[in-house]
Amino acid sequence: MQMQAAVMHGYQQPLRIEEVPVPEIGASEILVKVAAAGMCRSDYQLVDGYFKEAFPLDFPYIPGHEIAGYVQELGSGVPATVGYAEGDLVVINPSWGDGTCRQCHEGNEQLCSGNGRWVGFGPPGGFAEYIAVEARHAIRVSAAGAESPEILAPMTDAGLTPYRGLRKLRDAGKLGADRTVGVTGIGGLGSYAVQYAGLLGGGATVVALDRTDSKLDLAVENGADHGINTRDKSAEAVQDELESLTGRRTIDAILDCTGAEAAISMDFDVLGPEGALVSVGLMSESVEHRLFPLVGTELSYLGSFWGNHNDLVEVLALADAGLIKHNVTKVGLQDVNENLEALGHGDVIGRQVIVFE
Ligand code: FEH
Ligand code: ZN
């Protein structure tokens, strides 16, 4: 059987829409008919070659790591306890640990230090009509959720990654009613992050930081108390604005969704004593910061990568409870290249999702 897919044939080349064989499944796998596949800036970076060392690819290759779809076939060894059957809508946990390392035993398969794999960065991804997945990585969704696969697909990355990052800030004791929490970069991840800042923040004041007014408008629509446009502004000018909005010149906790060097530098400059910065964005290769403020004001700088299975179950429950606003634009597989370019230029508001009718 054949299927349509958007196929990479090399770095920095447009994907080609081709007919390719439907994947065969092993005994412990399921075949999923893809209903929706979210498009992430890291897909643009994959095609552009940013991950050449981290995730070397063999071509031809099918990207796509935010996947929701219908169970088409169950492998012969899939236990009945998986909780889903043919025809059910499932989302795919994109991090496939090898199950042998400490991280996998802790449940953090996204951090697998053994032979972990990340769908859409190793195993063929969801920019295709079908995908083969280990049964344990599929999570059944509610009947209500199944009505909108285009909403659920982005929850496996855009809706998952900032949740883990905000949880790290909360669990580090950096949030609370007398605190200010910032979210830098209101793209696909940031539009969820400002919501989690409210849901997990314990009454913290939420400030969105971005270079584009329309993205700040979305952040405020999604619950941020304030938005500050940082384009061409010094840290001092941002702090002047911060003071007029919040009464304070510093922020206690920041989730950076850009990974841009300038944004992270600004983040560090506006962090108050004992402030914490969590990075989930990956726009630049490296960041630099003066050592004394880091030490002298006891700052914390944490990385946070994707999320684990239980994090994903939690965000799906938040979505199911209607506690999350989504900003999704449905696109067709044939539009994949123009949308990858838009992601590369930072021109996307919310999340584009490829849908297969
Ligand atoms: C995935 C794989 C590699 C780098 C970055 C990503 C992000 O999309 C995960 O949030
Ligand atoms: Zn592992």
Tab-separated table of N, CA, C and O and ligand atoms in Angstrom, residues 40 42 51 55 65 121 157 161 189 282 305-306, ligand 1:
chain	number	residue	atom	x	y	z
A	40	CYS	N	6.633	22.698	13.786
A	40	CYS	CA	7.408	23.325	14.846
A	40	CYS	C	8.628	24.015	14.239
A	40	CYS	O	9.136	23.580	13.190
A	42	SER	N	11.462	23.703	15.214
A	42	SER	CA	12.567	22.738	15.150
A	42	SER	C	12.483	21.868	13.886
A	42	SER	O	13.496	21.290	13.469
A	51	PHE	N	20.452	20.428	13.330
A	51	PHE	CA	20.612	19.228	14.154
A	51	PHE	C	21.498	18.170	13.489
A	51	PHE	O	21.419	16.985	13.824
A	55	PHE	N	21.225	14.955	15.539
A	55	PHE	CA	20.322	13.946	14.973
A	55	PHE	C	20.678	13.716	13.502
A	55	PHE	O	19.974	14.187	12.606
A	65	HIS	N	6.928	15.789	14.266
A	65	HIS	CA	6.971	15.156	15.587
A	65	HIS	C	5.790	15.487	16.493
A	65	HIS	O	5.759	15.070	17.642
A	121	PHE	N	12.929	13.127	14.283
A	121	PHE	CA	14.350	13.490	14.336
A	121	PHE	C	15.216	12.238	14.211
A	121	PHE	O	16.429	12.294	14.344
A	157	ASP	N	4.183	18.743	21.729
A	157	ASP	CA	5.436	19.500	21.808
A	157	ASP	C	5.163	20.941	22.224
A	157	ASP	O	5.500	21.351	23.327
A	161	THR	N	6.234	21.147	25.977
A	161	THR	CA	7.574	21.637	26.349
A	161	THR	C	7.514	22.799	27.354
A	161	THR	O	8.205	22.758	28.375
A	189	LEU	N	5.252	27.758	21.223
A	189	LEU	CA	5.410	27.316	22.614
A	189	LEU	C	4.970	28.431	23.571
A	189	LEU	O	4.257	28.191	24.543
A	282	LEU	N	15.683	27.170	21.107
A	282	LEU	CA	16.998	26.737	20.572
A	282	LEU	C	17.440	27.540	19.361
A	282	LEU	O	18.114	27.021	18.483
A	305	PHE	N	13.807	20.030	28.457
A	305	PHE	CA	13.664	19.455	27.126
A	305	PHE	C	12.370	18.691	26.993
A	305	PHE	O	12.114	17.739	27.721
A	306	TRP	N	11.534	19.161	26.084
A	306	TRP	CA	10.294	18.460	25.748
A	306	TRP	C	9.511	18.124	27.007
A	306	TRP	O	9.324	19.017	27.820
B	1	FEH	C1	12.852	18.618	19.516
B	1	FEH	C2	13.997	17.915	19.162
B	1	FEH	C3	15.217	18.547	19.147
B	1	FEH	C4	15.295	19.864	19.520
B	1	FEH	C5	14.174	20.557	19.868
B	1	FEH	C6	12.969	19.936	19.877
B	1	FEH	C7	11.781	20.712	20.315
B	1	FEH	O1	10.824	20.840	19.316
B	1	FEH	C8	11.206	20.031	21.534
B	1	FEH	O2	10.403	21.003	22.164
